Coordinates of C-alpha atoms in Angstrom, one line a residue:
M1424 CA -0.2 -0.2 -0.3
A1425 CA 1.4 3.5 -1.1
Q1426 CA 2.5 6.1 1.5
R1427 CA 0.4 9.1 1.9
R1428 CA 2.2 12.2 0.7
L1429 CA 2.3 15.4 2.8
T1430 CA 1.5 17.4 -0.5
D1431 CA -1.7 15.2 -0.9
F1432 CA -2.9 16.7 2.8
F1433 CA -2.2 20.2 1.9
A1434 CA -3.8 20.1 -1.3
H1435 CA -7.1 18.3 0.1
R1436 CA -7.2 20.9 2.8
R1437 CA -6.3 24.3 0.5
P1438 CA -7.4 23.8 -2.6
G1439 CA -6.7 25.9 -5.6
P1440 CA -9.0 28.4 -7.1
R1441 CA -10.7 25.7 -9.3
A1442 CA -11.4 23.5 -6.3
T1443 CA -13.6 26.1 -4.6
L1444 CA -16.7 25.0 -6.5
S1445 CA -16.1 21.2 -7.1
R1446 CA -14.3 19.3 -4.7
T1447 CA -12.9 15.6 -5.8
K1448 CA -11.8 13.2 -3.8
P1449 CA -8.0 12.5 -4.3
T1450 CA -6.9 8.8 -6.0
W1451 CA -4.6 7.5 -3.5
G1452 CA -2.6 5.2 -5.3
T1453 CA -2.5 1.8 -4.8
P1454 CA -0.6 -1.8 -5.8
S1455 CA -3.7 -2.3 -8.5
S1456 CA -3.5 1.1 -9.7
A1457 CA 0.2 1.2 -10.2
K1458 CA 0.3 -0.8 -12.5
N1459 CA -1.5 1.2 -15.4
V1460 CA 0.1 4.5 -14.5
P1461 CA 3.1 5.3 -16.0
H1462 CA 6.1 6.4 -14.0
V1463 CA 8.8 8.8 -15.2
R1464 CA 11.8 7.8 -13.3
V1465 CA 14.1 11.0 -13.0
P1466 CA 17.6 10.5 -11.6
S1467 CA 19.0 11.9 -8.5
S1468 CA 22.4 12.6 -7.3
G1469 CA 21.6 11.1 -4.0
G1470 CA 19.9 7.7 -5.2
R1471 CA 16.7 8.1 -4.5
R1472 CA 14.2 7.4 -6.5
K1473 CA 11.3 9.9 -6.5
R1474 CA 8.1 9.7 -8.1
A1475 CA 6.9 11.8 -11.2
R1476 CA 4.1 13.9 -10.3
L1477 CA 1.3 13.8 -13.0
P1478 CA -0.6 16.6 -14.3
D1479 CA -3.8 15.9 -12.8
D1480 CA -2.4 15.0 -9.4
P1481 CA -3.5 17.2 -7.2
A1482 CA -0.5 17.9 -5.5
C1483 CA 0.1 19.5 -8.9
N1484 CA -2.1 22.1 -7.8
E1485 CA 0.5 23.5 -4.9
P1486 CA 1.4 27.0 -5.6
T1487 CA 4.5 27.8 -6.2
R1488 CA 7.2 30.4 -4.6
D1489 CA 6.4 32.7 -7.3
E1490 CA 2.8 32.7 -7.0
P1491 CA 1.0 33.9 -3.9
A1492 CA -0.5 31.5 -1.5
P1493 CA -4.0 31.3 -1.1
P1494 CA -5.7 32.4 2.1
A1495 CA -6.1 30.1 4.9
R1496 CA -10.0 30.5 5.1
R1497 CA -12.3 31.8 2.3
K1498 CA -15.6 33.6 2.5
L1499 CA -18.6 31.9 1.1
K1500 CA -19.8 34.2 -0.9
L1501 CA -23.8 34.2 -1.3
T1502 CA -24.8 36.0 -4.6
A1503 CA -26.9 34.8 -7.2
D1504 CA -23.6 34.9 -10.2
V1505 CA -21.3 32.8 -7.6
V1506 CA -24.1 30.5 -6.9
P1507 CA -24.7 27.6 -9.4
G1508 CA -28.2 26.9 -10.1
P1509 CA -30.1 23.4 -9.9
G1510 CA -29.7 22.2 -13.4
S1511 CA -26.3 23.9 -14.1
A1512 CA -23.0 21.4 -14.8
E1513 CA -21.1 23.0 -12.1
A1514 CA -23.4 22.3 -9.1
P1515 CA -21.6 20.0 -6.6
S1516 CA -22.9 16.6 -5.7
S1517 CA -21.8 15.9 -2.3
P1518 CA -23.8 16.5 0.8
E1519 CA -22.0 19.3 1.9
H1520 CA -22.2 21.0 -1.0
S1521 CA -25.9 20.7 -1.5
S1522 CA -26.6 21.7 2.4
V1523 CA -24.4 25.3 1.3
S1524 CA -26.6 25.4 -1.9
K1525 CA -29.7 25.1 -0.1
K1526 CA -28.6 28.0 1.9
T1527 CA -27.2 30.1 -0.8
K1528 CA -30.7 29.7 -2.6
K1529 CA -32.3 30.7 0.7
V1530 CA -30.1 34.1 0.9
A1531 CA -30.6 34.4 -2.8
L1532 CA -34.6 34.0 -2.6
S1533 CA -34.4 36.8 0.4
A1534 CA -32.5 39.1 -1.8
D1535 CA -34.9 38.6 -4.8
Q1536 CA -38.1 39.4 -2.0
L1537 CA -36.5 43.3 -0.9
P1538 CA -37.4 44.7 -3.8
R1539 CA -41.2 43.3 -3.5
L1540 CA -41.2 44.2 0.4
A1541 CA -39.9 48.1 -0.3
P1542 CA -43.3 49.1 -1.5
Q1543 CA -45.1 47.8 1.3
E1544 CA -42.8 49.8 3.5
D1545 CA -43.1 52.9 1.7
E1546 CA -46.6 52.1 2.4
V1547 CA -46.6 52.5 5.8
P1548 CA -45.5 56.3 6.3
S1549 CA -48.6 57.2 4.1
K1550 CA -51.2 55.4 6.1
I1551 CA -49.5 57.1 9.5
T1552 CA -49.6 60.5 8.2
F1553 CA -53.5 60.1 6.8
S1554 CA -54.2 59.1 10.6
E1555 CA -52.5 62.0 11.9
I1556 CA -54.1 64.1 8.9
K1557 CA -57.7 62.9 10.3
S1558 CA -56.8 63.2 14.1
C1559 CA -55.7 66.8 13.2
L1560 CA -58.7 67.9 11.2
K1561 CA -61.2 66.0 14.2
R1562 CA -59.2 68.2 16.5
A1563 CA -59.7 71.5 14.7
R1564 CA -63.4 70.7 14.3
E1565 CA -63.2 70.4 18.2
L1566 CA -61.8 73.5 18.7
G1567 CA -63.5 75.3 16.1
A1568 CA -66.9 74.4 18.0
R1569 CA -65.8 75.1 21.4
V1570 CA -64.6 78.7 20.8
Q1571 CA -68.1 79.0 19.2
E1572 CA -69.3 78.4 22.4
L1573 CA -67.1 80.6 24.0
K1574 CA -68.0 83.2 21.2
A1575 CA -72.0 82.9 22.3
S1576 CA -71.3 83.0 26.1
A1577 CA -69.4 86.2 25.9
Q1578 CA -72.2 87.6 23.9
R1579 CA -74.6 85.9 26.6
N1580 CA -72.8 88.4 29.3
D1581 CA -72.4 91.2 27.2
A1582 CA -76.4 91.4 26.8
G1583 CA -76.5 91.1 30.7
E1584 CA -77.4 87.7 31.5
P1585 CA -76.1 86.7 35.2
G1586 CA -73.1 84.1 35.2
A1587 CA -73.2 81.3 37.7
L1588 CA -71.8 82.1 41.1
E1589 CA -70.0 79.9 43.4
A1590 CA -71.0 79.1 46.8
D1591 CA -68.7 81.9 48.3
G1592 CA -69.9 84.3 46.1
H1593 CA -67.2 84.5 43.3
S1594 CA -67.6 84.1 40.0
S1595 CA -66.2 81.0 38.4
R1596 CA -63.2 81.0 36.2
P1597 CA -63.0 78.5 33.6
S1598 CA -60.1 75.7 34.0
E1599 CA -58.2 76.9 31.6
E1600 CA -57.6 79.9 34.2
K1601 CA -57.0 77.8 37.2
A1602 CA -54.4 78.7 39.4
P1603 CA -52.0 76.1 40.0
A1604 CA -52.1 74.0 43.3
Y1605 CA -48.8 75.8 44.8
Q1606 CA -50.6 78.5 44.5
R1607 CA -54.0 78.0 45.4
F1608 CA -52.6 75.8 48.6
H1609 CA -49.8 78.0 49.4
A1610 CA -50.4 79.0 53.0
L1611 CA -51.2 75.2 53.9
A1612 CA -48.0 74.2 52.9
Q1613 CA -45.9 77.0 55.2
P1614 CA -43.8 75.3 57.6
G1615 CA -43.9 75.9 61.2
P1616 CA -46.4 76.7 63.6
P1617 CA -49.7 78.2 61.7
G1618 CA -50.1 81.8 61.9
L1619 CA -51.1 85.0 59.5
V1620 CA -49.8 83.6 56.6
L1621 CA -50.6 85.7 53.3
P1622 CA -51.5 84.5 50.2
Y1623 CA -49.6 83.0 47.5
K1624 CA -49.7 86.7 45.2
Y1625 CA -49.5 88.9 48.3
Q1626 CA -46.2 87.4 48.9
V1627 CA -45.1 87.7 45.6
L1628 CA -46.2 91.8 45.5
A1629 CA -44.3 92.0 49.1
E1630 CA -41.1 90.8 47.1
M1631 CA -41.8 93.3 44.3
F1632 CA -42.2 96.0 46.3
R1633 CA -38.7 95.0 48.3
S1634 CA -36.9 94.5 44.7
M1635 CA -38.4 98.1 43.5
D1636 CA -37.2 99.5 46.7
T1637 CA -33.7 98.4 46.1
I1638 CA -33.7 99.9 42.3
V1639 CA -35.4 102.9 43.3
G1640 CA -32.9 103.6 46.4
M1641 CA -29.9 102.8 44.1
L1642 CA -30.8 105.1 41.6
Y1643 CA -32.2 108.3 44.0
N1644 CA -28.9 107.9 46.0
R1645 CA -27.1 108.5 42.7
L1646 CA -29.3 111.9 41.9
E1647 CA -30.6 109.8 39.1
T1648 CA -33.8 110.3 37.9
V1649 CA -36.1 107.1 38.3
T1650 CA -37.9 106.0 35.3
F1651 CA -40.3 103.3 35.4
A1652 CA -38.5 101.8 32.2
K1653 CA -34.9 101.3 34.7
V1654 CA -37.2 100.0 37.5
K1655 CA -38.3 97.3 35.4
K1656 CA -35.8 96.0 33.5
G1657 CA -34.1 96.0 37.2
V1658 CA -36.7 94.3 39.0
Q1659 CA -37.1 91.5 36.4
D1660 CA -33.8 90.5 36.5
M1661 CA -33.9 90.0 40.2
M1662 CA -37.1 88.0 40.4
R1663 CA -37.1 86.7 37.0
K1664 CA -41.3 87.8 36.8
R1665 CA -43.0 90.1 34.8
F1666 CA -43.4 93.6 36.1
E1667 CA -45.7 96.1 34.6
E1668 CA -47.3 99.3 35.7
R1669 CA -50.3 97.2 36.9
N1670 CA -48.0 95.8 39.7
V1671 CA -46.9 99.5 40.4
G1672 CA -50.5 100.4 40.8
Q1673 CA -50.9 97.7 43.3
I1674 CA -48.0 98.6 45.2
K1675 CA -49.5 102.3 45.1
T1676 CA -52.7 100.9 46.2
V1677 CA -51.6 99.0 49.9
Y1678 CA -48.7 101.9 50.5
P1679 CA -50.2 105.2 49.3
A1680 CA -47.1 107.0 50.8
S1681 CA -44.6 105.6 49.3
Y1682 CA -44.0 106.8 46.0
R1683 CA -44.6 110.1 44.0
F1684 CA -45.5 109.4 40.2
R1685 CA -45.8 111.9 37.8
Q1686 CA -45.0 112.2 34.1
E1687 CA -42.1 113.9 32.4
R1688 CA -40.7 115.1 29.3
N1689 CA -36.8 115.9 28.8
V1690 CA -35.9 113.1 30.4
P1691 CA -32.1 111.8 29.5
T1692 CA -32.4 108.7 28.0
F1693 CA -29.9 106.4 25.8
K1694 CA -32.1 104.5 23.7
D1695 CA -33.1 104.7 20.2
D1696 CA -37.0 103.9 20.6
V1697 CA -37.3 106.5 23.6
K1698 CA -37.3 110.0 22.1
R1699 CA -36.3 112.6 25.0
S1700 CA -39.4 114.6 23.6
D1701 CA -41.3 111.7 25.0
Y1702 CA -43.3 111.8 28.3
Q1703 CA -42.0 109.0 30.8
L1704 CA -43.2 107.9 34.2
T1705 CA -41.1 108.5 37.3
I1706 CA -40.7 107.8 40.4
E1707 CA -39.5 109.7 43.7
P1708 CA -39.8 108.2 46.9
L1709 CA -41.2 109.8 49.7
L1710 CA -39.1 109.9 52.6
D1711 CA -39.7 111.4 56.2
Q1712 CA -37.3 114.9 56.4
E1713 CA -35.4 114.3 59.8
D1714 CA -34.1 117.8 61.5
G1715 CA -35.5 120.1 58.5
S1716 CA -33.1 118.4 56.1
T1717 CA -33.5 118.0 52.3
A1718 CA -30.9 115.8 50.9
T1719 CA -31.7 112.6 52.5
Q1720 CA -30.8 109.1 51.3
L1721 CA -32.6 106.2 51.2
T1722 CA -31.0 104.1 53.8
A1723 CA -31.1 100.4 54.9
S1724 CA -32.8 101.1 57.6
H1725 CA -35.4 103.2 55.4
L1726 CA -35.5 100.1 53.3
L1727 CA -36.4 98.0 56.1
Q1728 CA -39.2 100.2 58.0
R1729 CA -40.9 100.5 54.5
R1730 CA -40.8 96.7 54.2
Q1731 CA -42.4 95.9 57.2
V1732 CA -44.8 98.5 56.6
F1733 CA -45.6 97.0 53.2
S1734 CA -45.9 94.2 55.3
Q1735 CA -48.6 95.3 58.0
N1736 CA -50.3 96.7 55.3
L1737 CA -50.8 93.6 53.2
V1738 CA -51.9 91.7 56.7
E1739 CA -54.5 94.1 57.2
R1740 CA -55.9 93.7 53.8
V1741 CA -56.4 90.1 54.3
R1742 CA -57.7 90.7 58.1
E1743 CA -60.5 92.8 56.4
H1744 CA -61.5 89.9 54.5
H1745 CA -61.3 87.6 57.2
R1746 CA -63.7 89.9 59.1
V1747 CA -66.3 89.6 56.6
F1748 CA -65.7 85.7 56.2
L1749 CA -66.5 85.3 60.3
A1750 CA -69.6 87.9 59.9
S1751 CA -71.1 85.5 56.9
L1752 CA -71.0 82.9 59.2
S1753 CA -74.2 81.2 60.4
P1754 CA -73.6 82.4 64.1
P1755 CA -71.6 85.2 62.9
M1756 CA -67.8 85.5 65.0
V1757 CA -66.2 88.7 66.0
V1758 CA -62.8 88.1 67.0
P1759 CA -60.5 91.1 68.8
E1760 CA -57.5 92.1 66.4
D1761 CA -55.0 91.8 69.0
Q1762 CA -55.9 88.8 69.9
L1763 CA -56.2 86.8 66.0
T1764 CA -52.9 84.8 66.2
R1765 CA -54.2 82.7 63.2
W1766 CA -57.0 82.0 60.5
H1767 CA -60.2 80.8 60.6
P1768 CA -60.2 77.0 59.6
R1769 CA -62.5 77.3 56.9
F1770 CA -61.0 81.0 55.8
N1771 CA -59.2 79.8 52.0
V1772 CA -56.6 82.1 52.5
D1773 CA -55.3 81.8 48.8
E1774 CA -58.8 82.5 47.8
V1775 CA -58.4 85.9 48.6
P1776 CA -59.1 88.6 45.8
D1777 CA -56.5 90.4 43.9
I1778 CA -55.5 94.1 44.7
E1779 CA -57.0 96.7 42.8
P1780 CA -54.3 98.9 41.1
A1781 CA -54.6 102.6 41.5
E1782 CA -54.7 104.6 38.7
L1783 CA -51.1 106.2 37.8
P1784 CA -50.4 109.2 35.9
Q1785 CA -50.8 109.2 31.9
P1786 CA -48.9 111.4 29.7
P1787 CA -51.3 114.4 28.8
T1788 CA -53.0 113.6 25.1
T1789 CA -53.0 115.9 22.3
E1790 CA -56.1 116.6 20.5
K1791 CA -56.2 115.3 17.0
L1792 CA -58.9 115.3 14.5
A1793 CA -58.4 111.5 13.4
T1794 CA -62.0 110.7 12.9
A1795 CA -65.2 111.9 11.6
Q1796 CA -66.7 112.1 14.8
D1797 CA -63.8 114.0 16.1
V1798 CA -64.6 116.3 13.3
L1799 CA -68.2 116.8 14.2
A1800 CA -67.5 117.3 17.9
R1801 CA -65.1 120.3 16.7
A1802 CA -67.8 121.7 14.3
R1803 CA -70.4 121.3 17.1
S1804 CA -68.6 125.0 18.6
L1805 CA -68.8 126.5 15.6
M1806 CA -72.8 126.0 16.1
S1807 CA -75.3 128.3 16.7
P1808 CA -76.6 128.2 20.4
R1809 CA -80.1 127.6 18.7
M1810 CA -79.1 124.9 16.5
E1811 CA -77.4 123.3 19.4
K1812 CA -80.3 123.1 21.6
A1813 CA -82.1 121.5 18.5
L1814 CA -80.0 118.5 18.2
S1815 CA -80.2 118.2 22.0
D1816 CA -83.8 118.0 22.3
L1817 CA -84.0 115.6 19.5
A1818 CA -81.4 113.3 21.3
L1819 CA -83.3 113.5 24.2
R1820 CA -86.6 112.4 22.4
T1821 CA -85.0 109.2 20.6
A1822 CA -83.5 108.1 23.6
E1823 CA -86.7 108.3 25.9
P1824 CA -88.6 105.2 24.2
S1825 CA -85.4 102.8 25.2
S1826 CA -84.7 104.2 28.7
P1827 CA -86.9 102.3 30.5
L1828 CA -85.9 99.0 29.2
S1829 CA -82.0 100.2 29.7
T1830 CA -82.9 100.0 33.6
S1831 CA -81.8 96.6 35.3
P1832 CA -84.8 95.3 37.5
A1833 CA -83.9 94.6 41.3
L1834 CA -83.0 91.2 42.1
P1835 CA -85.1 89.5 44.3
A1836 CA -83.9 89.0 48.3
T1837 CA -81.8 86.2 49.0
P1838 CA -84.0 83.6 50.9
P1839 CA -83.3 82.6 54.5
P1840 CA -80.7 79.4 54.8
T1841 CA -82.8 76.7 55.2
P1842 CA -81.1 73.6 57.0
P1843 CA -79.9 70.7 54.8
A1844 CA -81.6 67.5 54.1
P1845 CA -79.7 65.5 56.9
L1846 CA -80.5 67.6 59.5
K1847 CA -84.6 67.6 59.3
G1848 CA -86.7 66.9 62.1
V1849 CA -83.5 68.0 64.6
S1850 CA -84.3 70.3 67.5
Q1851 CA -83.3 74.0 66.3
D1852 CA -81.8 74.5 69.9
L1853 CA -79.6 71.6 70.0
L1854 CA -78.3 72.9 66.9
E1855 CA -78.0 76.5 67.9
R1856 CA -75.8 74.9 71.0
I1857 CA -73.8 72.7 68.9
R1858 CA -72.9 75.7 66.7
A1859 CA -72.4 77.8 69.4
K1860 CA -69.8 75.5 71.0
E1861 CA -67.8 75.0 67.5
M1862 CA -68.0 78.8 67.4
Q1863 CA -66.0 78.9 70.9
K1864 CA -63.7 76.3 70.1
Q1865 CA -62.9 77.9 66.9
L1866 CA -62.3 81.2 68.5
A1867 CA -60.1 79.9 71.0
Q1868 CA -58.0 78.2 68.0
M1869 CA -57.7 81.4 66.6
T1870 CA -56.7 83.7 69.9
R1871 CA -54.3 80.6 71.0
R1872 CA -50.6 81.4 71.6
P1873 CA -47.9 79.4 70.2
E1874 CA -46.6 78.4 73.1
Q1875 CA -49.7 77.1 74.3
E1876 CA -49.7 74.2 71.9
P1877 CA -47.3 71.7 73.3
R1878 CA -49.0 71.7 76.5
L1879 CA -52.5 71.0 75.1
Q1880 CA -50.2 68.3 72.9
R1881 CA -49.5 66.4 76.5
L1882 CA -53.0 67.1 77.7
E1883 CA -54.1 64.7 75.0
R1884 CA -51.6 62.3 75.7
L1885 CA -52.1 61.8 79.5
P1886 CA -55.4 59.4 79.4
E1887 CA -53.1 56.7 77.8
L1888 CA -50.1 57.4 80.1
A1889 CA -52.1 57.6 82.9
R1890 CA -53.2 53.5 82.1
V1891 CA -49.7 52.8 81.1
L1892 CA -48.5 54.3 84.6
R1893 CA -50.8 52.2 86.4
S1894 CA -50.1 49.3 84.7
I1895 CA -46.2 49.4 85.2
F1896 CA -47.1 49.6 89.2
V1897 CA -49.6 47.0 89.1
S1898 CA -46.4 45.0 87.2
E1899 CA -43.6 45.8 89.4
R1900 CA -45.3 45.4 92.5
K1901 CA -43.9 48.2 94.1
P1902 CA -45.1 51.2 96.1
A1903 CA -43.1 53.2 94.8
L1904 CA -40.6 53.8 91.8
T1905 CA -37.6 56.4 91.0
M1906 CA -38.4 58.9 88.3
E1907 CA -35.8 57.7 85.9
V1908 CA -37.4 54.0 86.0
A1909 CA -40.9 55.0 85.9
C1910 CA -39.8 57.3 82.7
A1911 CA -38.2 54.5 81.0
R1912 CA -41.1 52.0 81.7
M1913 CA -43.3 54.1 80.1
V1914 CA -41.3 55.1 77.1
S1915 CA -40.7 51.5 76.2
S1916 CA -44.3 51.1 76.5
Y1917 CA -45.9 54.1 74.9
H1918 CA -46.6 53.7 71.1
V1919 CA -45.1 57.1 70.3
A1920 CA -41.3 57.8 70.6
M1921 CA -40.5 60.1 73.3
S1922 CA -37.2 60.7 75.2
P1923 CA -37.2 60.3 78.9
G1924 CA -36.8 64.3 79.4
E1925 CA -40.2 64.7 77.6
M1926 CA -41.6 61.9 79.2
E1927 CA -40.6 63.6 82.9
K1928 CA -42.6 66.6 81.6
H1929 CA -45.8 64.5 81.2
V1930 CA -45.5 63.0 84.8
Q1931 CA -44.9 66.7 86.0
L1932 CA -48.0 67.9 84.1
L1933 CA -49.8 64.6 85.8
Y1934 CA -48.9 65.3 89.3
E1935 CA -49.8 69.1 88.4
L1936 CA -53.6 68.1 87.5
L1937 CA -54.3 65.3 89.7
P1938 CA -52.0 65.6 92.9
D1939 CA -54.5 63.2 94.5
W1940 CA -53.9 60.5 92.7
L1941 CA -50.0 60.7 91.7
S1942 CA -47.6 62.2 94.1
L1943 CA -43.9 63.2 94.0
H1944 CA -41.5 62.8 96.6
H1945 CA -37.7 64.5 96.7
I1946 CA -35.5 62.1 99.0
R1947 CA -31.8 63.3 98.8
T1948 CA -30.9 63.3 94.8
D1949 CA -33.9 61.1 93.5
T1950 CA -37.2 61.6 92.5
Y1951 CA -40.0 58.9 93.8
V1952 CA -43.2 58.6 92.1
K1953 CA -46.0 57.0 93.8
L1954 CA -49.1 56.2 92.8
D1955 CA -52.4 55.4 94.2
K1956 CA -53.3 52.0 92.7
A1957 CA -57.0 51.9 94.4
A1958 CA -58.6 54.8 92.6
D1959 CA -60.7 54.0 89.7
L1960 CA -58.8 54.3 86.5
A1961 CA -62.2 55.3 84.5
G1962 CA -62.8 58.4 87.0
V1963 CA -59.2 59.2 86.6
T1964 CA -59.2 59.2 82.6
E1965 CA -62.6 61.2 82.8
R1966 CA -61.0 63.8 84.9
L1967 CA -58.2 64.7 82.5
A1968 CA -60.6 64.4 79.4
R1969 CA -62.3 67.2 81.3
L1970 CA -59.6 69.2 81.9
T1971 CA -58.5 69.0 78.4
R1972 CA -61.6 70.2 76.8
A1973 CA -61.6 73.3 79.3
E1974 CA -57.9 74.0 78.5
E1975 CA -58.9 73.7 74.3
V1976 CA -62.2 75.9 75.1
L1977 CA -60.0 78.5 76.9

């Protein structure tokens, strides 16, 4: 049996360009086949005999040194030109080649189907665009109908039909003009103990006054003419909010003695859009002249004092609305102004109406005849008195028939408030007593000082703490306990996290209210707590609840 050659192995593993598509098994030399194949003897110097290579031998396809060696691994080209068809002569017959040809056919088919799928993909944007156009048209029709409804409602309001009123007497605003939640509930989100909180819009106005006072003080101290254009730019840069003449009018309404406003000309400007001959609104701060001096400046103390006066005026305006609200309650309430520490619980602070802006000086209007009406008004002065009287009589006769229609009918008186349906059948005296008690409780809550809040919170905890303390004495089986031990047991038994020092304040208050049930004994450096375990616990808790109610009313 002939020995395999190394060249045959490489020729089988690394075929040449011709063997890329069709591979054939090499014919190995056997003793039987060696007889038919002629061999050429080549003489060699070493005495060795070398077998001649035939042209058909696969080993002859090895690349020479001059030719470049083929790459180690060739990539299969999945194109329609390279892959032979099933009926072509170059189609391989081996299983490996058949599997490869199947894969290439699938890829070729998918490549052929790509042009067919392209139009379908192009049709998708057209469908989406059509649906979007339909939705836009539908939305436009809805908006058009909405605009028609708003126009009709505006015409009805102009004709004199009364709008729907809310329960508190204010006109209902459309949902588009509804203020955001951080403005409508600004008073409820204030940190710290409750007090006389200002509405959000009033606080913004106070901040505008502070910024305006700062800008005006800087310009006034430099002996520069203060104009509204300069103040507007400075305030908007400080607050990042719009500052208009309406806000200046609100400031004048709240604090009339703060500034003097005038319309002046020939004020030096450095802008192209403002001429020197134009009228400008000038602002001058009003200061208290001290010791007859005329050259006073707007110092930091003046700014602080003016800010405090402005805040007090804002609070006073809210007080007026609060007094009106208290008077509108079913049992009207009257609270002394010096004792008021917080607003009524049902008084919505952020719903206080805006401040009406005061009128600012306007530039004088020069008379110009721009319309025919102006011309007729000017020609009226050229008429004789007799003709003018005849025209006035004619105007009066034409206005008489429409005068009765112009008068609005008197509004009917509001009916007395009727009790709600769930309260029908309840005694009116009982309702009056309940309302009086509730009014007394709310009055005490509005006039309560901030330092009374911690005491009331301790009073509310005392009934439960009394039960906890008695259970501790029963479980310890001792007539007396030290203050440290009793407070530590109570802290571990109470459901609210509390420090031993805070618990000791509760025990001291319990001793102050019920000295016959709880007693404290100071012996040397320790304080002992002694409890009357024979007393009725229900009676003790009832006494504590009664004392708590009495404290809340006061």
